[in-house]
Structure formats: structure tokens, C-alpha cells
XYZ file of C-alpha atoms in Angstrom:
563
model
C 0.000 0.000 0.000
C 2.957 2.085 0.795
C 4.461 1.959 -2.511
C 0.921 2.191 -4.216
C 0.584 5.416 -2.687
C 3.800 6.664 -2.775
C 3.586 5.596 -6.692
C 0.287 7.554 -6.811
C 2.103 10.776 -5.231
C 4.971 10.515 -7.842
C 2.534 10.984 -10.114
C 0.656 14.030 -9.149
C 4.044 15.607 -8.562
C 4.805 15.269 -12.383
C 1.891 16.026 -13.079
C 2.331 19.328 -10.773
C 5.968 19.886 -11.596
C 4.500 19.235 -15.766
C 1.605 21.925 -14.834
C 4.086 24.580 -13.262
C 6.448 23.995 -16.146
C 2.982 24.520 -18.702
C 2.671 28.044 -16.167
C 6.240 29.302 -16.076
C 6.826 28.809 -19.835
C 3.384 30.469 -20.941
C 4.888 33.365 -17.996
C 7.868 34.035 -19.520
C 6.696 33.671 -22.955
C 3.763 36.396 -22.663
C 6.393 38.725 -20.312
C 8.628 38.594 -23.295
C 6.620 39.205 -26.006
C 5.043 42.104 -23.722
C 8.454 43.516 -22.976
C 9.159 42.820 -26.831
C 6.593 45.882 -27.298
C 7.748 47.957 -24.520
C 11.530 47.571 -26.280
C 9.530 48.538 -29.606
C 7.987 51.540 -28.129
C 11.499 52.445 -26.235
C 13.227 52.632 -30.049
C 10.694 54.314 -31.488
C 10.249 57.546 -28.358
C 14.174 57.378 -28.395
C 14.487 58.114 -32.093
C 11.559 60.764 -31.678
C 13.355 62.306 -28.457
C 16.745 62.406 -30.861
C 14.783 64.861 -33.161
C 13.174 66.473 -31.022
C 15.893 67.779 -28.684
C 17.384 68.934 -32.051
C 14.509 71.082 -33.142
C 14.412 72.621 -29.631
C 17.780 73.309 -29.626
C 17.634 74.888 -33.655
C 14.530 76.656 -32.938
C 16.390 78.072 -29.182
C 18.896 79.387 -31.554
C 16.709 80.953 -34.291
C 14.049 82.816 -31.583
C 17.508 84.257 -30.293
C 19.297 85.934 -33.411
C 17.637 89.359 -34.635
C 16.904 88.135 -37.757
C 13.441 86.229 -39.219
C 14.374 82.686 -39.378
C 16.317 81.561 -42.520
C 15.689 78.773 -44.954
C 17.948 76.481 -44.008
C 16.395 76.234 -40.620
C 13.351 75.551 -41.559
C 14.123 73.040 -43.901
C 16.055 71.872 -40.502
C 13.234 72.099 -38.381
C 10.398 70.655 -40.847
C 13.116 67.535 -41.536
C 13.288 67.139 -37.468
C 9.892 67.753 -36.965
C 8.455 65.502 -39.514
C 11.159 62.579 -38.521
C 9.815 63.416 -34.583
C 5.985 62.937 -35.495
C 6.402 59.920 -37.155
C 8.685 58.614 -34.482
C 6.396 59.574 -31.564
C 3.155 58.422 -33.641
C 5.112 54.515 -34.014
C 5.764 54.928 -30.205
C 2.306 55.817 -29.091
C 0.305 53.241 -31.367
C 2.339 50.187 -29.774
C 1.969 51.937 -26.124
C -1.746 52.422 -26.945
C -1.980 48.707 -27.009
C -0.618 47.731 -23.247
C -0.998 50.856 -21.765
C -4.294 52.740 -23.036
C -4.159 55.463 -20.040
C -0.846 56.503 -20.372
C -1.065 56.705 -24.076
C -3.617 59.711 -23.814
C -2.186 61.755 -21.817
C 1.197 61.491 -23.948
C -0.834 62.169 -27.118
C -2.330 65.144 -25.226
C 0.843 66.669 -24.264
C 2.180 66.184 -28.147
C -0.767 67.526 -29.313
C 0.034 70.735 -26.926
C 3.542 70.798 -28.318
C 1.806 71.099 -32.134
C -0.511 74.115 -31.143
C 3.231 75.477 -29.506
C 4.860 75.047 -32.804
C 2.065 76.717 -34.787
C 2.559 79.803 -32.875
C 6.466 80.413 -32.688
C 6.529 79.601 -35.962
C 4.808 82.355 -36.123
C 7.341 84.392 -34.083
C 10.200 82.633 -35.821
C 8.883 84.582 -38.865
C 9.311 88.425 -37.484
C 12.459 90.219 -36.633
C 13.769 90.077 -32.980
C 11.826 93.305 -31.728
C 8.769 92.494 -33.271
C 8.652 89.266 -31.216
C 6.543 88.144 -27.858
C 8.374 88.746 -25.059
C 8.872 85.281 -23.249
C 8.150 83.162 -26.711
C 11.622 81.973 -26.471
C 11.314 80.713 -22.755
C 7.888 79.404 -23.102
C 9.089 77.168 -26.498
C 11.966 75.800 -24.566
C 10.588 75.099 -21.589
C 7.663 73.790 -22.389
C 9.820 71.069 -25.190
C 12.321 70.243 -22.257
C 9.139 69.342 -20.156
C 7.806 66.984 -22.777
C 11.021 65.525 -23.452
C 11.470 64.664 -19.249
C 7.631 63.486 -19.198
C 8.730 61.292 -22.608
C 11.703 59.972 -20.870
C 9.825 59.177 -17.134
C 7.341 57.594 -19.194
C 10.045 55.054 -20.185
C 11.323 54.349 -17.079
C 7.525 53.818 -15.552
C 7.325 51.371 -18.269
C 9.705 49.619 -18.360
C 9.502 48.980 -14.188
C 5.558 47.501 -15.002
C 7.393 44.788 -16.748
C 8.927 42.894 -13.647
C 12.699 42.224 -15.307
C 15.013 41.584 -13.017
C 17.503 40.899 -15.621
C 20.563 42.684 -18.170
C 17.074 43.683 -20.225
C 16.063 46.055 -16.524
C 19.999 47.702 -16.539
C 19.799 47.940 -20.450
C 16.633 50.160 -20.103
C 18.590 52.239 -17.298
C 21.287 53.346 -19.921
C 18.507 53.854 -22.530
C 16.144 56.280 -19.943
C 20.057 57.972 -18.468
C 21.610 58.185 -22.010
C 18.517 60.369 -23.027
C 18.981 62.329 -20.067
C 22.242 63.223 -20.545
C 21.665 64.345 -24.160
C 18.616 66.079 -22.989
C 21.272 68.133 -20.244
C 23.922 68.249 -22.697
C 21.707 69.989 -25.352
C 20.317 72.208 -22.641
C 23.946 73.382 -21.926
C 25.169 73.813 -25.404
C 21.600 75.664 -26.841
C 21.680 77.792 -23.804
C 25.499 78.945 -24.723
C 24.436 79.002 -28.686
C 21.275 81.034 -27.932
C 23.936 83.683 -25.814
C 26.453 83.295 -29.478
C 23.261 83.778 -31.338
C 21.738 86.931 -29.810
C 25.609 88.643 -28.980
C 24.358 88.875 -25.557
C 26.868 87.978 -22.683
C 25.932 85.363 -19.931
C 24.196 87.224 -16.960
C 24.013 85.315 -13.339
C 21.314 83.124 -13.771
C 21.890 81.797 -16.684
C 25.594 80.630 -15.387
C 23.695 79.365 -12.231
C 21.126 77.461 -14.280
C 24.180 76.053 -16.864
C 26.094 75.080 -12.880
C 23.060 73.741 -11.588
C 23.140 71.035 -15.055
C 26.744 69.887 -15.076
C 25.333 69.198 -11.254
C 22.840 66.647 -13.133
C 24.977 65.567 -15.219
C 27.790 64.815 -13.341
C 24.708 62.681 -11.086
C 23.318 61.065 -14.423
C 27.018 60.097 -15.908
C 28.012 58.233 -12.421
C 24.665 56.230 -12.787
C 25.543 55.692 -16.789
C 29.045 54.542 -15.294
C 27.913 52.282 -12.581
C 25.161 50.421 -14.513
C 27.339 49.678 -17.636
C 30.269 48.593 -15.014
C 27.460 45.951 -14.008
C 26.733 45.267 -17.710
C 30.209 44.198 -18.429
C 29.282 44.772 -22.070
C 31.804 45.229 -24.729
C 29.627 47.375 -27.757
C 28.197 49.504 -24.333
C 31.562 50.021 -22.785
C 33.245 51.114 -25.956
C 29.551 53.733 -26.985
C 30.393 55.142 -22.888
C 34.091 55.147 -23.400
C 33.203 57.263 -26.926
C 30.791 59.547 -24.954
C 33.652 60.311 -22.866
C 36.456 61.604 -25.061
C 33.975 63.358 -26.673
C 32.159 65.212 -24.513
C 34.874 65.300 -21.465
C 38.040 65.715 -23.397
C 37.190 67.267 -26.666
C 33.631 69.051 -25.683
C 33.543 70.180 -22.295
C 37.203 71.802 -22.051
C 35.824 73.939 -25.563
C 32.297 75.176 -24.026
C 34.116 75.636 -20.750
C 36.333 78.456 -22.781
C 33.544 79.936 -24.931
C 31.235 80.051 -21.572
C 34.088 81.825 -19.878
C 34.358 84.421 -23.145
C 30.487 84.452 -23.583
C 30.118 85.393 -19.432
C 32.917 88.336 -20.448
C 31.009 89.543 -22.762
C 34.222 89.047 -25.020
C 32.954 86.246 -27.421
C 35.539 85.890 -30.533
C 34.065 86.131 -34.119
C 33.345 82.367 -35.123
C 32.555 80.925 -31.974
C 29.164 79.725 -32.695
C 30.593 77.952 -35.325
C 33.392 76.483 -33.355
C 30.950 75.456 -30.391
C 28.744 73.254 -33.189
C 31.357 71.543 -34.390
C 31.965 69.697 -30.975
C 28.442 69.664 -29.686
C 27.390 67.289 -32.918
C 29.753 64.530 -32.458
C 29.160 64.536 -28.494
C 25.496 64.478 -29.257
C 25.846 61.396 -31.747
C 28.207 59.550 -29.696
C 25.509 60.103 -26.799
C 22.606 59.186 -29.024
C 24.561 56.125 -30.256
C 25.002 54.936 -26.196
C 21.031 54.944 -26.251
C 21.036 52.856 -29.778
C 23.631 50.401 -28.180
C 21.385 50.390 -25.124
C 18.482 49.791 -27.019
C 19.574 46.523 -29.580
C 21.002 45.077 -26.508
C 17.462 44.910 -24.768
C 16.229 43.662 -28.645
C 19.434 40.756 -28.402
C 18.339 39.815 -24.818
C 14.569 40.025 -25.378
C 14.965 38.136 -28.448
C 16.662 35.300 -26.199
C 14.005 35.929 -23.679
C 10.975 35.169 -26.419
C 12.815 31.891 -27.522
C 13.556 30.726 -23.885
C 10.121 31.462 -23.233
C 9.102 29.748 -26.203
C 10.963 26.403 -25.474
C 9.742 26.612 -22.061
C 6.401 26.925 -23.159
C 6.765 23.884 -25.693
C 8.756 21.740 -23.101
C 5.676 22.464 -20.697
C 3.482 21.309 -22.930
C 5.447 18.126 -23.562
C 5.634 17.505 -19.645
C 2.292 18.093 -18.903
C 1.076 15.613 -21.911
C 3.749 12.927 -20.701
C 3.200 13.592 -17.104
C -0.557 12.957 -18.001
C 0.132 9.560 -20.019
C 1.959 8.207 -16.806
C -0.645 9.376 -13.980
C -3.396 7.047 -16.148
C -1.537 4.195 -17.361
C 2.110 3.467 -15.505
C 0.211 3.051 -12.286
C -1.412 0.152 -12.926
C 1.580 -1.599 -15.165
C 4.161 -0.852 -12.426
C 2.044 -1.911 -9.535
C 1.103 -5.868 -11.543
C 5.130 -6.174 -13.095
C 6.840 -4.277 -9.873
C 5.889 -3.314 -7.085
C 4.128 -6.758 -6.002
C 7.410 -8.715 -6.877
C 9.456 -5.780 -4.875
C 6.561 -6.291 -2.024
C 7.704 -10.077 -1.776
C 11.434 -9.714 -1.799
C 11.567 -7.284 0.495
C 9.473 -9.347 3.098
C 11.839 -12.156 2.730
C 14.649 -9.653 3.018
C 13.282 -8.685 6.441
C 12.807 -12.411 7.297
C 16.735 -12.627 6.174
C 17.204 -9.395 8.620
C 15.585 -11.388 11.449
C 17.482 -14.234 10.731
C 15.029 -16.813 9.101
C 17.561 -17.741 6.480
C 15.227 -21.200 5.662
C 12.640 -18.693 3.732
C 12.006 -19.169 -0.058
C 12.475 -16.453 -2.479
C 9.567 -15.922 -5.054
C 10.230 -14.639 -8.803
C 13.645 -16.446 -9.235
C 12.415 -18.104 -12.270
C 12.465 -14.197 -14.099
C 14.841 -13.343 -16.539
C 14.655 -9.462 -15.799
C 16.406 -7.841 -12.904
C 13.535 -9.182 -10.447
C 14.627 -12.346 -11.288
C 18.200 -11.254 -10.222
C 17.665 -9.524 -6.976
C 15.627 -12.495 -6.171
C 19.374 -14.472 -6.343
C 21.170 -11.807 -4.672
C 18.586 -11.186 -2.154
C 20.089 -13.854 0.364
C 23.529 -12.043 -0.189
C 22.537 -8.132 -0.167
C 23.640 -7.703 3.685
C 27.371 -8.798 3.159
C 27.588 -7.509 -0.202
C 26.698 -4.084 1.866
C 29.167 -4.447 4.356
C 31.888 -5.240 1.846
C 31.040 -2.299 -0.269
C 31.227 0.214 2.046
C 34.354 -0.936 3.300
C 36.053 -1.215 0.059
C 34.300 2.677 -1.024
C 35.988 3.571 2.167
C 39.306 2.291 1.175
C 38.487 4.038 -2.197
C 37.982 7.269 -1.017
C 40.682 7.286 1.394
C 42.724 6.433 -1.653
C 41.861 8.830 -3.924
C 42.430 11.637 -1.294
C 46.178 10.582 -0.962
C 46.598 10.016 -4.426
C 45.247 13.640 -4.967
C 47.324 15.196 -2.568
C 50.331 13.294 -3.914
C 49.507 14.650 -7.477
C 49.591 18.121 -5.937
C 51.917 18.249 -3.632
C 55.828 17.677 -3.807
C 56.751 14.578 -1.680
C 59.535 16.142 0.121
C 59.353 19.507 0.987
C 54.887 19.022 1.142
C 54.746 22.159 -0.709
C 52.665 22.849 -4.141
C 54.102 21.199 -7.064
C 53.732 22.996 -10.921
C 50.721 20.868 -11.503
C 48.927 22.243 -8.852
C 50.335 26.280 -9.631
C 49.393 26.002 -13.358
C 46.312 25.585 -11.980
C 46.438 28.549 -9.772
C 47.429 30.807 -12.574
C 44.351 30.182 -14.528
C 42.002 30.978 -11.826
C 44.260 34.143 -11.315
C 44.162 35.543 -14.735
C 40.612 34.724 -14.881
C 40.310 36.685 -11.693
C 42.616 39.612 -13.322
C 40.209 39.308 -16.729
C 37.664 39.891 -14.803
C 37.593 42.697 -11.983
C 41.471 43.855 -12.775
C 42.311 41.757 -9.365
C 46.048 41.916 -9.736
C 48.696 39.819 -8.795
C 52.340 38.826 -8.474
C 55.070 36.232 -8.613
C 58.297 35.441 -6.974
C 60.811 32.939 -8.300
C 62.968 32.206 -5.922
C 66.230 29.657 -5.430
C 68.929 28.749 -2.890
C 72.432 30.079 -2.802
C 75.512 28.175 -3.523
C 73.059 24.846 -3.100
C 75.333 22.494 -5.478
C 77.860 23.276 -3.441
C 76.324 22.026 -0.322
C 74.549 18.983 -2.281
C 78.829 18.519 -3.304
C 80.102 19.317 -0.013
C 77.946 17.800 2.371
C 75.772 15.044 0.368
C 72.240 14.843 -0.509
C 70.784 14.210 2.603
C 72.008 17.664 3.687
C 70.399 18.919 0.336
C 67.191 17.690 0.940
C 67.335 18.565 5.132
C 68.507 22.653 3.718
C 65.012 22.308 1.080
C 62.580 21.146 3.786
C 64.213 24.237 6.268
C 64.039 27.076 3.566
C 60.558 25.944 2.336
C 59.227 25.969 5.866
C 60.533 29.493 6.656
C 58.733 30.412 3.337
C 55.374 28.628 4.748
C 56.198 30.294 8.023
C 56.543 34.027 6.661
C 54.149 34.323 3.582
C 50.020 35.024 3.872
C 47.566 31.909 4.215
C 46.484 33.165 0.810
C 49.371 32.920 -0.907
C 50.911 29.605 -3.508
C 54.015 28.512 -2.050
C 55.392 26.074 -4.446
C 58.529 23.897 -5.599
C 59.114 24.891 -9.066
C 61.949 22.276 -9.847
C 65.469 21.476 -7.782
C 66.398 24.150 -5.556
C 64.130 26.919 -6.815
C 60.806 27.919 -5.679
C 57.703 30.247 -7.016
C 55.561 32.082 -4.894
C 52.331 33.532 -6.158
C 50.568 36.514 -4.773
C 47.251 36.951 -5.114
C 45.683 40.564 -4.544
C 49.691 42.060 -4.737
C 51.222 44.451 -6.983
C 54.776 44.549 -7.807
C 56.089 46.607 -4.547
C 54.454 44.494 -2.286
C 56.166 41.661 -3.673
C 59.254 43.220 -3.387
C 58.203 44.029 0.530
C 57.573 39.875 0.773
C 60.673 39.175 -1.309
C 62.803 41.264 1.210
C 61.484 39.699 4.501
C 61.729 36.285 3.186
C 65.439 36.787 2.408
C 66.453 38.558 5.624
C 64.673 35.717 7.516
C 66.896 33.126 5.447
C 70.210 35.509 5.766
C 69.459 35.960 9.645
C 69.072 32.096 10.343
C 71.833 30.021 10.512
C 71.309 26.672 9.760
C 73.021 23.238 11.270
C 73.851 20.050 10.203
C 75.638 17.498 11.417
C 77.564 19.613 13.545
C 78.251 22.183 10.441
C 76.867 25.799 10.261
C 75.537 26.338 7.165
C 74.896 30.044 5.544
C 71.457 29.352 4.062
C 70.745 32.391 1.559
C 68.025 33.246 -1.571
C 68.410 35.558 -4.350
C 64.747 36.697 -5.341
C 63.711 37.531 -8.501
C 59.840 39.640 -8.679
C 57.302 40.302 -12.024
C 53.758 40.938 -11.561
C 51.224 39.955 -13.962
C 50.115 42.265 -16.792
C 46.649 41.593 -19.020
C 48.723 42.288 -22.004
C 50.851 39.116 -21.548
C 50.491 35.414 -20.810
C 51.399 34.103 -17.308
C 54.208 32.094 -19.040
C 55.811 35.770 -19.916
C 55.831 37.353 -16.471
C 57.323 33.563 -15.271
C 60.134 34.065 -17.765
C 60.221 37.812 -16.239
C 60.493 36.588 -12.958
C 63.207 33.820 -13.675
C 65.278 36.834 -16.030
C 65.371 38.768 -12.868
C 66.310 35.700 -10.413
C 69.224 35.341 -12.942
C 70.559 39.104 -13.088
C 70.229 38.728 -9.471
C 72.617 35.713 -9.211
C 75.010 37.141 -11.984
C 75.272 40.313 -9.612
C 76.046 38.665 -6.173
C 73.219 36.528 -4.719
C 71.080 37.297 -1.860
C 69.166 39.903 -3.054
C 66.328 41.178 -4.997
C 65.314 42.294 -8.177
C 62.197 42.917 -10.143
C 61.183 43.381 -13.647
């Protein structure tokens, strides 16, 4: 009955463990293809934000010069514009199916922003003085407000879809990318708008461009920090772009213009000169957000298929785990579980001692059949197993240590290092965690090995590698390299601090004299240091390390010297 029922329970478990696999794949399948849309409408805002920020930034400019707009900026500003509506329109139609509400009241605001254009257009039209005082301010505000509702509609989005994965950081560059360019065009139009109108830079306006690099500064630490966590290539190389050019080739230029515009003492060209950094810091930001956005397409595209499969598989284990809850019950119980039933009752007669009991089902050919022959011989068959897996295992774990280990000294043998080294320059490859190597090898030791005989050889090798046990860190790889020469590895050490090790180990040798046999022996080691670099192999900073141990014995042993 036991069995019966513990049969019957295996079988609503698959059939529970089939169901929740059926659940989680139809899950993650319908939270992919959702997020698939929410990636969709991400592209399609981001490439309307790109526009848009540009015609608020043209349109900044044009509202500030004396003259009527010109044709070239309108054909700018009608190219942006009609890019922007078509971008926003793609946007909003996907958003409008998942997220209805929100949809309206973004359509609302763009709608606003369309009655806005229609009249500074009309402004754009007249001559400076013949313009609304405040057009310029209300057009730029009220575009930098739409652009931070566009971009906090994003992030809300984005959160609604539960990701906990690279997709959830991918959409934090995307959201922080746009608002850097949307601060970085902020800075530049304001300084272009002061170029424009041949105005200098009153207070507020140099509080207002302070109070941004304040934001910025905030929004590039997050871009930094969230990429770090990435640890993607095409990302890291679009942030490391954004850098030189808005940090080193950008930022030093505005800084010198805002300094000549806040004088009052702007040279001829200079509106020129500031555009021709601000558009490749503006791309190279803009192409961070692209980057950003086809790595959440790569990884949702992974998610739908892994969703997919799961969904598939589910199905699969729900229809097998179905097939065995009706039929395998009743087959395993009749060919099974009644045989089992009998053998084990004559195995607990056999336990009890009745060893005059017959065993059923020995005329089978199958493995009932067999247990019913070995039944009679399970207990000592038991007893001799574990003893011999105990024999085993004690076994292996000498042999282990012997293929590890160097038999005389009990330190680390090369095996045993090689393997150290590729956990350390995985380490290195990884988080930059550096480390370091000493080679090391006795003084003069042929001439003891000569002098005194091998035994004394082997007695000096066990004495210097236990002062190196005794004065290195529990984390370092003490190891016998081959003959008298040792290698220590460092983990977490740069190149001074190996020297710093190197040093105390060899004043601890120098300062110890050593006896055998009645004869004091002067037991010395010349040192030689390299730490590890990501632009060479491990087998390079070994040869640097063993190039240094040599110019160290050519010049006098017992000393130090590092490459």
C-alpha cells in the first residue's frame, strides 16, 4: 500500500511539476513578447526624443538671433519635426496597445507641443523686436518638459514589466543616455542662444548652466555604474566614446567659450566652433542609447525563444506527465511493485534471521529475477562495499594530494600552480584583481649537495621551504618549481608588495643560521619579482620573474630584483 501510494504521489508531482512547467513557460513567454513591445515603443520615443531635442535646440537658436528665421532652418526644423511625429506616432500606437491610459495623456501633451509650434513659428517669422516677449522661454521650456515626461514615461514602463535581468539595466542606460543628451543639449543651446543673440551670460543663466553639469555629473556616475554591471563590450566602448567626446574634446571647448560668452568678449566664429563639438558629443551620446536599445532587442529576443521552449517543453511535460498518472500506475504496480513487495518481506525475514525462507520470482529473466538471487547475499555484499568505497575514497584523497603536492618539501608542485594561474588571470580578466610572482632559489646549493651530500640537500630544502610557509600570507601559492628553486604567487599584490615579501623572506633566510651534522651552514636566496600584466600570458611574467632571479645571481646573490 505504501508503494501504491507513494507511486500515486509521484505521479501528481509530475503532473504538478508538468503543470508549473505549462505556467512558467506560458509566464515568460507572454512577459517577453510584452516587454518585446515595450523595447519597440522604447526605439521608437528614443528616435523621436533624438529629433526632437534637435529642433528645440535649432529653434532656441533661431528665436535668439535678430533676424526672421532663414531657410535652411526651416528646412532643418520641418526635416526634425516631420522625422519626430512619425517617431512619436510609431511609439504611441504600440503603447496604446498595453498601456491605453498613459497613451492619452502622452498624445495630449504632443498635441500641446503642435498648437506650440504653430505659434512660434509664427514668431520665428518676425524680426527680434517684433517678437513676444517670453516666446523663447515658453518654447523651450515647455519642449524640455515633454522631453522629461517622454523619458519618465520610459522608465515607468519599463519597471511595469517585472525584469530583473541585463534587459532592466539595459533600459537604465537607454532612460540615463537620453537624459544626458537632454542636459547636454540644454547646456550647449543655452550657450548658442547667448552666441546667437551677442548677448553675454548674466548670473542666472551661469547658475542654471552650474546647476546642469550638477545633473549631469549625477546622471554620468549612474551611466558609469550600470554599464560597469553590464560588463558589455559594444556599451563600454559607446560610454568610453561619450567620454572623449564630450569630457576631453567638448567640455574643455564650451568651458572656454562660456568663460568668453560670461565676459562679454565672445571671438568672431565661436558659434561655429561650439557646433562643431556639440554634434559629435550628441551622436556619440545618441549612439550609447542605440547600443542600449539593440542590446534589450538581443536579450529580449533570447528571452521570447527561452520562453518559447519553455512553453513547448511544458506542454510536452504536462502531456507525458498525463500519459503516466493514467496508465504506468497500474503496469508498475502488476510487473513491480508486487514482486518488490515479496522480496523485500523475505529480506526482512533474512534481517531477522530466518535464512530457511524461499524467495519468489527467481524463475524471471529481468532484474527481479536477479535480486531475487542476490537477495540472500545483499547484507554482506553491503558491508563489503562500504568498506572497500571507504578504502576508495581514502585512496583517492592521498593520491590527490600526492599529485599536488611535492613529496619532500609538502609544498605545491607545478601541476597544482598552473592551476592557480588560470584561476588568477581569470580573476585579473575579470575585476582587474592583480597579482604577483616570486621565483625564488637557494644560494651556492650544489655546493652544499657537493660538499655535504644529498641528505644535507634535501634537510637545507625542507628548512628554507618551511621558513617560506612560516613568513608568507595563508592566501598565498608557495610552491617547488623544480630542484632548488621555488615560485611564490601573490594573489591581490602588486609589484612593490612583492618586493616588501621578497625582502622579509630573504632577511629571515640571511638571519638564520642553519646546522647540520655539527656544520653551520649560511642558508641564503636571491629573489627575482614580475607581476602579472593583461597584455601578456602568465608564461611571460614567469620568464620575467626567472630573467630577474638570474641578473640577481650574476650580480652577487642574496638579493632582490624585479622586472
Amino acid at each position: 500500500m505504501k508503494i501504491s501510494a507513494l507511486i500515486s504521489l509521484l505521479c501528481l508531482m509530475i503532473m504538478a511539476y508538468s503543470g508549473y512547467g505549462l505556467f512558467l513557460g506560458w509566464t515568460n513567454y507572454r512577459q517577453a513578447t510584452r516587454l518585446g513591445l515595450i523595447q519597440k515603443m522604447t526605439q521608437s520615443f528614443a528616435d523621436g526624443l533624438k529629433n526632437f531635442m534637435f529642433e528645440r535646440g535649432r529653434m532656441n537658436v533661431v528665436l535668439s538671433k535678430e533676424q526672421p528665421i532663414s531657410q535652411e532652418n526651416r528646412s532643418f526644423l520641418n526635416e526634425r519635426r516631420s522625422a519626430a511625429d512619425k517617431a512619436f506616432e510609431a511609439g504611441l500606437l504600440v503603447m496604446e496597445d498595453v498601456f491605453p491610459e498613459k497613451t492619452k495623456t502622452l498624445r495630449k501633451d504632443y498635441e500641446n507641443i503642435h498648437y506650440l509650434r504653430i505659434k512660434i513659428d509664427e514668431q520665428a517669422e518676425k524680426p527680434l523686436r517684433q517678437r513676444e516677449a517670453g516666446a523663447k522661454k515658453i518654447w523651450f521650456d515647455s519642449c524640455t518638459d515633454y522631453i522629461n515626461t517622454v523619458i519618465t514615461k520610459i522608465n515607468v514602463i519599463r519597471q511595469l514589466s517585472r525584469n530583473q535581468s541585463n534587459i532592466s539595466y539595459c533600459f537604465d542606460v537607454v532612460v540615463d543616455s537620453l537624459s544626458f543628451r537632454n542636459i547636454v543639449g540644454n547646456e550647449a543651446t543655452m550657450i548658442t542662444a547667448a552666441i546667437a543673440a551677442q548677448n553675454p551670460l548674466g548670473d542666472d543663466d551661469l547658475a542654471a548652466i552650474q546647476m546642469l553639469r550638477g545633473k549631469e555629473a549625477q546622471v554620468w556616475s549612474d551611466l558609469e555604474k550600470t554599464i560597469g554591471m553590464l560588463d558589455s563590450a559594444p556599451l563600454t566602448m559607446a560610454l568610453e566614446n561619450v567620454r572623449e567626446q564630450y569630457y576631453n574634446q567638448f567640455l574643455p571647448q564650451q568651458t572656454t567659450i562660456l568663460e568668453q560668452a560670461r565676459k562679454g568678449l565672445l571671438q568672431e566664429g565661436a558659434d561655429q566652433k561650439i557646433a562643431s563639438v556639440s554634434v559629435p558629443v550628441l551622436d556619440s551620446i545618441l549612439n550609447l542609447s542605440d547600443e542600449a536599445v539593440r542590446a534589450i532587442e538581443g536579450e529580449n529576443s533570447r528571452s521570447i525563444e527561452y520562453g518559447l521552449m519553455g512553453l513547448i517543453a511544458g506542454l510536452g511535460h504536462t502531456l507525458v506527465g498525463l500519459l503516466i498518472v493514467i496508465l504506468i500506475p497500474v503496469y508498475f504496480r502488476k510487473r513491480f511493485v508486487d514482486p518488490l513487495h515479496d522480496i523485500v518481506q523475505n529480506l526482512n525475514e533474512i534481517r531477522d534471521g530466518k535464512v530457511d525462507c524461499r524467495i519468489p520470482h527467481t524463475q524471471r529473466a529481468d532484474e527481479i529475477g536477479k535480486l531475487a538471487h542476490v537477495a540472500d547475499m545483499l547484507k554482506n555484499s553491503m558491508i563489503v562495499e562500504q568498506t572497500l568505497k571507504q578504502e576508495l575514497e581514502k585512496t583517492v584523497l592521498m593520491l590527490q594530494d600526492l599529485s599536488l603536492k611535492d613529496s619532500l618539501t609538502g609544498l605545491y608542485n607545478r601541476r597544482y600552480l598552473h592551476e592557480r594561474f588560470e584561476e588568477m588571470m581569470k580573476r585579473y580578466r575579470r575585476n582587474g584583481s592583480i597579482f604577483s610572482v616570486i621565483m625564488c632559489d637557494i644560494d651556492m646549493f650544489k655546493s652544499i649537495n657537493d660538499q655535504y651530500g644529498h641528505e644535507c640537500g634535501d634537510s637545507v630544502l625542507i628548512h628554507v621551504s618551511d621558513q617560506l610557509s612560516a613568513n608568507c600570507r595563508e592566501s598565498d601559492v608557495i610552491a617547488r618549481w623544480g630542484g632548488e628553486e621555488f615560485l611564490l604567487l601573490l594573489p591581490d599584490t602588486d609589484r612593490e608588495g612583492a618586493k616588501v615579501l621578497a625582502e622579509k623572506l630573504r632577511t629571515v633566510l640571511a638571519g638564520k643560521e642553519y646546522k647540520w651534522n655539527h656544520h653551520n651552514l649560511e642558508v641564503t636566496m636571491t629573489f627575482g619579482v614580475a607581476q602579472y600584466s593583461g597584455a601578456e600570458d602568465i608564461q611571460e611574467t614567469i620568464r620575467k620573474a626567472d630573467m630577474a632571479l638570474l641578473q640577481g645571481k650574476n650580480n652577487g646573490r642574496n638579493q632582490i630584483v624585479a622586472f
